[in-house]
Amino acid sequence: MFSYGLAVYFLHLGVLEHEVSDTIKCITTLGVSMSVFQKLQSSINECNLDGYLELLHPDFIFLRHQFSKELNKKDWTPIVSDMFKSMAEGKLSFEKARCIYENDKILVLHHIGIFPDNTREAILEVHTIYNGKIIKTETGATRIDRQKKSVSNS
């Protein structure tokens, strides 16, 4: 839980941290449902592609910063279908998911992605929400080096 000073600051802003499950914490606007985050996590945890696609607005856009390209829902579907297939095969997984902030307009979450080549990335996702559906997604990722660097005394 927050330290006292930070908790007072966030309460002043109208947000509150609370437990979503034993492993997921969320900071959300007071009184606002976390249904988009819960449904998103459920679709990922259950490897439910149809459930995931149902969360996307018909005008959905995925912004791929690494390629400076926007994909609409039709173009994003085969890519995310392959991702869900890899998850079902145990080649791709996401762990330590946590909701940083959610209200009826935005969802910000963070998790760790473990990819088929065994690389790991810390992933920050920002989902813009419109009428209860995700209309835009942007992600940022930082590769996590699993090897610790040693310091030698020469």
Short mmCIF file of N, CA and C in Angstrom, two decimals:
data_model
loop_
_atom_site.label_atom_id
_atom_site.label_comp_id
_atom_site.label_asym_id
_atom_site.label_seq_id
_atom_site.Cartn_x
_atom_site.Cartn_y
_atom_site.Cartn_z
N MET A 1 0.84 -1.18 0.00
CA MET A 1 0.00 0.00 0.00
C MET A 1 0.89 1.24 0.00
N PHE A 2 0.33 2.36 -0.33
CA PHE A 2 1.07 3.61 -0.40
C PHE A 2 1.55 4.06 0.96
N SER A 3 2.60 4.84 0.98
CA SER A 3 2.97 5.52 2.20
C SER A 3 1.90 6.57 2.47
N TYR A 4 1.80 7.03 3.70
CA TYR A 4 0.73 7.94 4.08
C TYR A 4 0.69 9.19 3.22
N GLY A 5 1.83 9.85 3.01
CA GLY A 5 1.87 11.10 2.23
C GLY A 5 1.42 10.90 0.80
N LEU A 6 1.88 9.83 0.17
CA LEU A 6 1.50 9.56 -1.21
C LEU A 6 0.02 9.20 -1.29
N ALA A 7 -0.48 8.46 -0.30
CA ALA A 7 -1.90 8.10 -0.30
C ALA A 7 -2.77 9.35 -0.22
N VAL A 8 -2.40 10.30 0.63
CA VAL A 8 -3.15 11.55 0.75
C VAL A 8 -3.12 12.30 -0.57
N TYR A 9 -1.95 12.35 -1.23
CA TYR A 9 -1.83 13.03 -2.52
C TYR A 9 -2.75 12.40 -3.56
N PHE A 10 -2.75 11.06 -3.66
CA PHE A 10 -3.59 10.40 -4.64
C PHE A 10 -5.07 10.54 -4.30
N LEU A 11 -5.42 10.51 -3.02
CA LEU A 11 -6.81 10.73 -2.65
C LEU A 11 -7.25 12.14 -3.05
N HIS A 12 -6.35 13.10 -2.91
CA HIS A 12 -6.63 14.47 -3.34
C HIS A 12 -6.92 14.50 -4.85
N LEU A 13 -6.21 13.69 -5.63
CA LEU A 13 -6.44 13.62 -7.07
C LEU A 13 -7.67 12.79 -7.42
N GLY A 14 -8.22 12.08 -6.44
CA GLY A 14 -9.40 11.26 -6.69
C GLY A 14 -9.08 9.86 -7.18
N VAL A 15 -7.89 9.36 -6.85
CA VAL A 15 -7.55 8.00 -7.23
C VAL A 15 -7.20 7.20 -6.00
N LEU A 16 -7.27 5.91 -6.12
CA LEU A 16 -7.05 5.03 -4.99
C LEU A 16 -6.44 3.72 -5.48
N GLU A 17 -5.46 3.21 -4.75
CA GLU A 17 -4.89 1.90 -5.07
C GLU A 17 -5.70 0.84 -4.34
N HIS A 18 -5.96 -0.26 -5.01
CA HIS A 18 -6.62 -1.37 -4.35
C HIS A 18 -6.27 -2.67 -5.04
N GLU A 19 -6.53 -3.76 -4.35
CA GLU A 19 -6.20 -5.09 -4.86
C GLU A 19 -7.26 -5.54 -5.87
N VAL A 20 -6.81 -6.06 -7.00
CA VAL A 20 -7.70 -6.67 -7.98
C VAL A 20 -7.70 -8.18 -7.73
N SER A 21 -6.55 -8.72 -7.42
CA SER A 21 -6.41 -10.12 -7.03
C SER A 21 -5.20 -10.18 -6.12
N ASP A 22 -4.77 -11.38 -5.79
CA ASP A 22 -3.60 -11.51 -4.93
C ASP A 22 -2.35 -10.92 -5.56
N THR A 23 -2.28 -10.91 -6.89
CA THR A 23 -1.05 -10.48 -7.55
C THR A 23 -1.20 -9.19 -8.36
N ILE A 24 -2.42 -8.67 -8.48
CA ILE A 24 -2.63 -7.49 -9.32
C ILE A 24 -3.16 -6.35 -8.46
N LYS A 25 -2.50 -5.21 -8.54
CA LYS A 25 -2.95 -4.00 -7.87
C LYS A 25 -3.37 -2.99 -8.93
N CYS A 26 -4.29 -2.15 -8.58
CA CYS A 26 -4.75 -1.16 -9.55
C CYS A 26 -4.97 0.16 -8.85
N ILE A 27 -4.59 1.22 -9.54
CA ILE A 27 -4.93 2.57 -9.10
C ILE A 27 -6.01 3.03 -10.06
N THR A 28 -7.15 3.38 -9.55
CA THR A 28 -8.27 3.74 -10.41
C THR A 28 -9.01 4.94 -9.83
N THR A 29 -9.72 5.64 -10.67
CA THR A 29 -10.52 6.75 -10.21
C THR A 29 -11.57 6.20 -9.26
N LEU A 30 -11.79 6.90 -8.14
CA LEU A 30 -12.74 6.43 -7.15
C LEU A 30 -14.12 6.23 -7.78
N GLY A 31 -14.73 5.10 -7.50
CA GLY A 31 -16.07 4.83 -7.95
C GLY A 31 -16.19 4.32 -9.38
N VAL A 32 -15.09 4.14 -10.09
CA VAL A 32 -15.16 3.70 -11.48
C VAL A 32 -14.81 2.21 -11.56
N SER A 33 -15.58 1.47 -12.30
CA SER A 33 -15.38 0.03 -12.47
C SER A 33 -14.08 -0.25 -13.20
N MET A 34 -13.46 -1.39 -12.91
CA MET A 34 -12.24 -1.79 -13.59
C MET A 34 -12.53 -2.86 -14.63
N SER A 35 -13.72 -2.89 -15.15
CA SER A 35 -14.12 -4.00 -15.99
C SER A 35 -13.25 -4.19 -17.22
N VAL A 36 -12.76 -3.14 -17.87
CA VAL A 36 -11.93 -3.31 -19.06
C VAL A 36 -10.63 -4.02 -18.69
N PHE A 37 -9.98 -3.59 -17.62
CA PHE A 37 -8.75 -4.24 -17.18
C PHE A 37 -9.00 -5.71 -16.83
N GLN A 38 -10.05 -5.95 -16.06
CA GLN A 38 -10.35 -7.32 -15.65
C GLN A 38 -10.64 -8.21 -16.85
N LYS A 39 -11.42 -7.70 -17.80
CA LYS A 39 -11.74 -8.48 -19.00
C LYS A 39 -10.49 -8.72 -19.85
N LEU A 40 -9.65 -7.70 -19.96
CA LEU A 40 -8.41 -7.84 -20.73
C LEU A 40 -7.51 -8.91 -20.11
N GLN A 41 -7.33 -8.83 -18.80
CA GLN A 41 -6.48 -9.82 -18.11
C GLN A 41 -7.08 -11.21 -18.20
N SER A 42 -8.39 -11.31 -18.07
CA SER A 42 -9.05 -12.60 -18.16
C SER A 42 -8.85 -13.21 -19.55
N SER A 43 -9.00 -12.41 -20.60
CA SER A 43 -8.82 -12.94 -21.96
C SER A 43 -7.39 -13.41 -22.19
N ILE A 44 -6.42 -12.71 -21.62
CA ILE A 44 -5.01 -13.11 -21.76
C ILE A 44 -4.73 -14.36 -20.93
N ASN A 45 -5.17 -14.36 -19.67
CA ASN A 45 -4.91 -15.50 -18.79
C ASN A 45 -5.58 -16.78 -19.29
N GLU A 46 -6.76 -16.64 -19.90
CA GLU A 46 -7.49 -17.80 -20.40
C GLU A 46 -7.19 -18.08 -21.88
N CYS A 47 -6.31 -17.26 -22.46
CA CYS A 47 -5.94 -17.39 -23.87
C CYS A 47 -7.20 -17.38 -24.75
N ASN A 48 -8.07 -16.41 -24.49
CA ASN A 48 -9.36 -16.29 -25.14
C ASN A 48 -9.30 -15.17 -26.19
N LEU A 49 -8.93 -15.52 -27.41
CA LEU A 49 -8.81 -14.53 -28.48
C LEU A 49 -10.13 -13.82 -28.75
N ASP A 50 -11.24 -14.56 -28.81
CA ASP A 50 -12.53 -13.93 -29.07
C ASP A 50 -12.90 -12.92 -27.98
N GLY A 51 -12.60 -13.26 -26.73
CA GLY A 51 -12.85 -12.34 -25.62
C GLY A 51 -12.03 -11.07 -25.76
N TYR A 52 -10.77 -11.23 -26.19
CA TYR A 52 -9.91 -10.07 -26.41
C TYR A 52 -10.46 -9.19 -27.53
N LEU A 53 -10.77 -9.82 -28.66
CA LEU A 53 -11.26 -9.05 -29.81
C LEU A 53 -12.57 -8.35 -29.50
N GLU A 54 -13.39 -8.93 -28.64
CA GLU A 54 -14.66 -8.32 -28.24
C GLU A 54 -14.43 -7.01 -27.47
N LEU A 55 -13.28 -6.90 -26.82
CA LEU A 55 -12.95 -5.68 -26.08
C LEU A 55 -12.57 -4.51 -27.00
N LEU A 56 -12.25 -4.81 -28.25
CA LEU A 56 -11.79 -3.78 -29.18
C LEU A 56 -12.96 -3.12 -29.89
N HIS A 57 -12.93 -1.81 -29.92
CA HIS A 57 -13.93 -1.01 -30.64
C HIS A 57 -13.79 -1.29 -32.13
N PRO A 58 -14.88 -1.22 -32.91
CA PRO A 58 -14.77 -1.43 -34.37
C PRO A 58 -13.77 -0.50 -35.05
N ASP A 59 -13.56 0.70 -34.49
CA ASP A 59 -12.60 1.66 -35.06
C ASP A 59 -11.23 1.59 -34.39
N PHE A 60 -10.92 0.47 -33.77
CA PHE A 60 -9.67 0.27 -33.03
C PHE A 60 -8.44 0.55 -33.89
N ILE A 61 -7.45 1.17 -33.25
CA ILE A 61 -6.14 1.44 -33.86
C ILE A 61 -5.06 0.97 -32.90
N PHE A 62 -4.09 0.21 -33.41
CA PHE A 62 -2.90 -0.15 -32.64
C PHE A 62 -1.74 0.64 -33.22
N LEU A 63 -1.12 1.45 -32.40
CA LEU A 63 0.00 2.28 -32.83
C LEU A 63 1.30 1.55 -32.55
N ARG A 64 2.01 1.18 -33.62
CA ARG A 64 3.30 0.48 -33.50
C ARG A 64 4.41 1.51 -33.61
N HIS A 65 4.89 1.99 -32.48
CA HIS A 65 5.92 3.02 -32.47
C HIS A 65 7.21 2.56 -33.12
N GLN A 66 7.57 1.28 -32.94
CA GLN A 66 8.84 0.81 -33.47
C GLN A 66 8.88 0.87 -35.00
N PHE A 67 7.70 0.82 -35.64
CA PHE A 67 7.65 0.90 -37.10
C PHE A 67 6.95 2.16 -37.60
N SER A 68 6.56 3.04 -36.67
CA SER A 68 5.81 4.26 -37.00
C SER A 68 4.62 3.93 -37.90
N LYS A 69 3.82 2.96 -37.46
CA LYS A 69 2.71 2.49 -38.27
C LYS A 69 1.47 2.30 -37.39
N GLU A 70 0.31 2.65 -37.95
CA GLU A 70 -0.96 2.40 -37.28
C GLU A 70 -1.65 1.22 -37.95
N LEU A 71 -2.18 0.30 -37.14
CA LEU A 71 -2.92 -0.84 -37.66
C LEU A 71 -4.37 -0.73 -37.20
N ASN A 72 -5.31 -0.95 -38.11
CA ASN A 72 -6.70 -0.97 -37.71
C ASN A 72 -7.03 -2.36 -37.16
N LYS A 73 -8.26 -2.55 -36.72
CA LYS A 73 -8.64 -3.83 -36.10
C LYS A 73 -8.46 -5.00 -37.07
N LYS A 74 -8.81 -4.79 -38.33
CA LYS A 74 -8.69 -5.85 -39.33
C LYS A 74 -7.23 -6.26 -39.51
N ASP A 75 -6.31 -5.28 -39.55
CA ASP A 75 -4.88 -5.57 -39.72
C ASP A 75 -4.24 -6.11 -38.44
N TRP A 76 -4.76 -5.72 -37.29
CA TRP A 76 -4.22 -6.15 -36.00
C TRP A 76 -4.63 -7.59 -35.67
N THR A 77 -5.81 -8.00 -36.12
CA THR A 77 -6.36 -9.31 -35.76
C THR A 77 -5.43 -10.48 -36.09
N PRO A 78 -4.84 -10.58 -37.30
CA PRO A 78 -3.96 -11.73 -37.56
C PRO A 78 -2.70 -11.72 -36.68
N ILE A 79 -2.20 -10.53 -36.36
CA ILE A 79 -1.01 -10.43 -35.52
C ILE A 79 -1.32 -10.90 -34.11
N VAL A 80 -2.42 -10.40 -33.55
CA VAL A 80 -2.77 -10.79 -32.19
C VAL A 80 -3.23 -12.25 -32.16
N SER A 81 -3.80 -12.76 -33.25
CA SER A 81 -4.16 -14.18 -33.33
C SER A 81 -2.92 -15.05 -33.21
N ASP A 82 -1.85 -14.65 -33.88
CA ASP A 82 -0.57 -15.39 -33.77
C ASP A 82 -0.02 -15.31 -32.35
N MET A 83 -0.19 -14.16 -31.71
CA MET A 83 0.27 -14.03 -30.33
C MET A 83 -0.49 -14.99 -29.41
N PHE A 84 -1.81 -15.04 -29.57
CA PHE A 84 -2.61 -15.95 -28.74
C PHE A 84 -2.27 -17.41 -29.04
N LYS A 85 -1.98 -17.73 -30.28
CA LYS A 85 -1.56 -19.09 -30.63
C LYS A 85 -0.25 -19.43 -29.92
N SER A 86 0.70 -18.48 -29.94
CA SER A 86 1.98 -18.69 -29.24
C SER A 86 1.77 -18.85 -27.73
N MET A 87 0.82 -18.09 -27.17
CA MET A 87 0.53 -18.24 -25.74
C MET A 87 -0.04 -19.63 -25.46
N ALA A 88 -0.95 -20.10 -26.32
CA ALA A 88 -1.54 -21.43 -26.13
C ALA A 88 -0.49 -22.52 -26.22
N GLU A 89 0.54 -22.31 -27.04
CA GLU A 89 1.62 -23.28 -27.20
C GLU A 89 2.70 -23.14 -26.14
N GLY A 90 2.56 -22.16 -25.26
CA GLY A 90 3.55 -21.95 -24.21
C GLY A 90 4.81 -21.24 -24.67
N LYS A 91 4.78 -20.65 -25.83
CA LYS A 91 5.96 -19.97 -26.38
C LYS A 91 6.00 -18.49 -26.01
N LEU A 92 4.88 -17.93 -25.60
CA LEU A 92 4.77 -16.52 -25.25
C LEU A 92 3.96 -16.43 -23.98
N SER A 93 4.43 -15.61 -23.04
CA SER A 93 3.66 -15.43 -21.81
C SER A 93 3.85 -14.03 -21.27
N PHE A 94 2.93 -13.65 -20.42
CA PHE A 94 2.97 -12.35 -19.76
C PHE A 94 2.80 -12.58 -18.28
N GLU A 95 3.61 -11.90 -17.49
CA GLU A 95 3.55 -12.07 -16.04
C GLU A 95 3.62 -10.72 -15.34
N LYS A 96 3.30 -10.76 -14.06
CA LYS A 96 3.36 -9.58 -13.18
C LYS A 96 2.54 -8.43 -13.73
N ALA A 97 1.35 -8.74 -14.25
CA ALA A 97 0.48 -7.69 -14.78
C ALA A 97 -0.06 -6.84 -13.64
N ARG A 98 -0.04 -5.54 -13.86
CA ARG A 98 -0.63 -4.63 -12.87
C ARG A 98 -1.23 -3.43 -13.59
N CYS A 99 -2.37 -3.05 -13.09
CA CYS A 99 -3.04 -1.87 -13.60
C CYS A 99 -2.46 -0.67 -12.87
N ILE A 100 -1.95 0.29 -13.60
CA ILE A 100 -1.41 1.50 -13.00
C ILE A 100 -2.51 2.53 -12.79
N TYR A 101 -3.38 2.64 -13.79
CA TYR A 101 -4.48 3.61 -13.69
C TYR A 101 -5.58 3.20 -14.66
N GLU A 102 -6.82 3.37 -14.23
CA GLU A 102 -7.95 3.12 -15.12
C GLU A 102 -9.11 4.02 -14.75
N ASN A 103 -9.73 4.58 -15.78
CA ASN A 103 -11.03 5.22 -15.62
C ASN A 103 -11.83 4.92 -16.88
N ASP A 104 -12.91 5.64 -17.13
CA ASP A 104 -13.74 5.31 -18.30
C ASP A 104 -13.17 5.81 -19.61
N LYS A 105 -12.00 6.47 -19.57
CA LYS A 105 -11.37 6.99 -20.79
C LYS A 105 -10.00 6.39 -21.10
N ILE A 106 -9.34 5.84 -20.07
CA ILE A 106 -7.97 5.36 -20.27
C ILE A 106 -7.65 4.21 -19.32
N LEU A 107 -6.81 3.32 -19.79
CA LEU A 107 -6.28 2.23 -18.98
C LEU A 107 -4.78 2.19 -19.22
N VAL A 108 -4.00 2.25 -18.15
CA VAL A 108 -2.55 2.15 -18.24
C VAL A 108 -2.15 0.92 -17.44
N LEU A 109 -1.41 0.01 -18.08
CA LEU A 109 -0.98 -1.18 -17.37
C LEU A 109 0.46 -1.53 -17.71
N HIS A 110 1.04 -2.35 -16.88
CA HIS A 110 2.43 -2.77 -17.04
C HIS A 110 2.51 -4.26 -16.80
N HIS A 111 3.33 -4.94 -17.57
CA HIS A 111 3.59 -6.36 -17.35
C HIS A 111 4.91 -6.74 -18.00
N ILE A 112 5.33 -7.96 -17.76
CA ILE A 112 6.56 -8.50 -18.33
C ILE A 112 6.18 -9.51 -19.40
N GLY A 113 6.73 -9.35 -20.60
CA GLY A 113 6.51 -10.30 -21.68
C GLY A 113 7.71 -11.22 -21.82
N ILE A 114 7.45 -12.51 -21.94
CA ILE A 114 8.51 -13.50 -22.16
C ILE A 114 8.25 -14.12 -23.53
N PHE A 115 9.19 -13.92 -24.45
CA PHE A 115 9.00 -14.23 -25.85
C PHE A 115 9.60 -15.57 -26.25
N PRO A 116 9.22 -16.08 -27.44
CA PRO A 116 9.70 -17.41 -27.88
C PRO A 116 11.22 -17.56 -27.88
N ASP A 117 11.96 -16.48 -28.10
CA ASP A 117 13.42 -16.58 -28.09
C ASP A 117 13.99 -16.41 -26.68
N ASN A 118 13.09 -16.45 -25.67
CA ASN A 118 13.43 -16.36 -24.25
C ASN A 118 13.88 -14.96 -23.83
N THR A 119 13.68 -13.96 -24.67
CA THR A 119 13.94 -12.59 -24.24
C THR A 119 12.77 -12.12 -23.39
N ARG A 120 13.05 -11.14 -22.55
CA ARG A 120 12.04 -10.58 -21.66
C ARG A 120 11.98 -9.08 -21.89
N GLU A 121 10.76 -8.53 -21.83
CA GLU A 121 10.58 -7.09 -21.98
C GLU A 121 9.61 -6.59 -20.92
N ALA A 122 9.92 -5.43 -20.36
CA ALA A 122 8.97 -4.71 -19.52
C ALA A 122 8.10 -3.91 -20.47
N ILE A 123 6.79 -4.11 -20.41
CA ILE A 123 5.87 -3.51 -21.38
C ILE A 123 4.89 -2.58 -20.67
N LEU A 124 4.81 -1.36 -21.16
CA LEU A 124 3.84 -0.39 -20.68
C LEU A 124 2.80 -0.22 -21.78
N GLU A 125 1.53 -0.39 -21.43
CA GLU A 125 0.45 -0.27 -22.40
C GLU A 125 -0.47 0.87 -21.99
N VAL A 126 -0.88 1.65 -22.98
CA VAL A 126 -1.87 2.70 -22.77
C VAL A 126 -3.02 2.41 -23.73
N HIS A 127 -4.19 2.18 -23.15
CA HIS A 127 -5.39 1.88 -23.92
C HIS A 127 -6.36 3.04 -23.77
N THR A 128 -6.75 3.66 -24.87
CA THR A 128 -7.77 4.69 -24.85
C THR A 128 -9.12 3.99 -24.95
N ILE A 129 -10.04 4.35 -24.08
CA ILE A 129 -11.33 3.68 -24.00
C ILE A 129 -12.43 4.62 -24.48
N TYR A 130 -13.33 4.09 -25.30
CA TYR A 130 -14.48 4.85 -25.79
C TYR A 130 -15.70 3.95 -25.72
N ASN A 131 -16.72 4.39 -25.00
CA ASN A 131 -17.95 3.60 -24.81
C ASN A 131 -17.66 2.18 -24.31
N GLY A 132 -16.72 2.06 -23.39
CA GLY A 132 -16.42 0.78 -22.77
C GLY A 132 -15.56 -0.17 -23.59
N LYS A 133 -15.11 0.28 -24.75
CA LYS A 133 -14.27 -0.54 -25.62
C LYS A 133 -12.92 0.13 -25.82
N ILE A 134 -11.90 -0.65 -26.11
CA ILE A 134 -10.57 -0.11 -26.38
C ILE A 134 -10.56 0.39 -27.82
N ILE A 135 -10.35 1.68 -28.00
CA ILE A 135 -10.34 2.25 -29.35
C ILE A 135 -8.92 2.50 -29.86
N LYS A 136 -7.97 2.60 -28.94
CA LYS A 136 -6.58 2.81 -29.37
C LYS A 136 -5.64 2.19 -28.34
N THR A 137 -4.59 1.55 -28.83
CA THR A 137 -3.56 0.98 -27.95
C THR A 137 -2.20 1.43 -28.42
N GLU A 138 -1.40 1.85 -27.46
CA GLU A 138 0.01 2.18 -27.70
C GLU A 138 0.82 1.42 -26.66
N THR A 139 1.96 0.90 -27.07
CA THR A 139 2.81 0.19 -26.12
C THR A 139 4.24 0.71 -26.20
N GLY A 140 4.93 0.54 -25.12
CA GLY A 140 6.36 0.82 -25.07
C GLY A 140 7.01 -0.34 -24.35
N ALA A 141 8.16 -0.77 -24.83
CA ALA A 141 8.81 -1.93 -24.22
C ALA A 141 10.30 -1.68 -24.05
N THR A 142 10.82 -2.21 -22.97
CA THR A 142 12.25 -2.15 -22.69
C THR A 142 12.74 -3.56 -22.44
N ARG A 143 13.73 -3.97 -23.19
CA ARG A 143 14.29 -5.31 -23.01
C ARG A 143 14.94 -5.40 -21.64
N ILE A 144 14.73 -6.54 -21.01
CA ILE A 144 15.30 -6.79 -19.68
C ILE A 144 16.40 -7.81 -19.84
N ASP A 145 17.60 -7.44 -19.46
CA ASP A 145 18.73 -8.35 -19.54
C ASP A 145 18.72 -9.22 -18.29
N ARG A 146 18.65 -10.52 -18.49
CA ARG A 146 18.58 -11.45 -17.37
C ARG A 146 19.93 -11.69 -16.73
N GLN A 147 21.01 -11.37 -17.43
CA GLN A 147 22.34 -11.60 -16.87
C GLN A 147 22.76 -10.39 -16.03
N LYS A 148 23.27 -10.67 -14.86
CA LYS A 148 23.76 -9.59 -14.03
C LYS A 148 25.18 -9.25 -14.44
N LYS A 149 25.46 -7.99 -14.50
CA LYS A 149 26.80 -7.56 -14.86
C LYS A 149 27.69 -7.64 -13.62
N SER A 150 28.84 -8.22 -13.77
CA SER A 150 29.76 -8.32 -12.65
C SER A 150 30.73 -7.16 -12.68
N VAL A 151 31.08 -6.75 -11.50
CA VAL A 151 32.05 -5.67 -11.34
C VAL A 151 33.34 -6.31 -10.82
N SER A 152 34.40 -6.12 -11.56
CA SER A 152 35.65 -6.72 -11.10
C SER A 152 36.55 -5.63 -10.54
N ASN A 153 37.31 -6.01 -9.56
CA ASN A 153 38.29 -5.09 -8.96
C ASN A 153 39.64 -5.38 -9.60
N SER A 154 40.05 -4.56 -10.51
CA SER A 154 41.35 -4.78 -11.16
C SER A 154 42.34 -3.76 -10.69
#
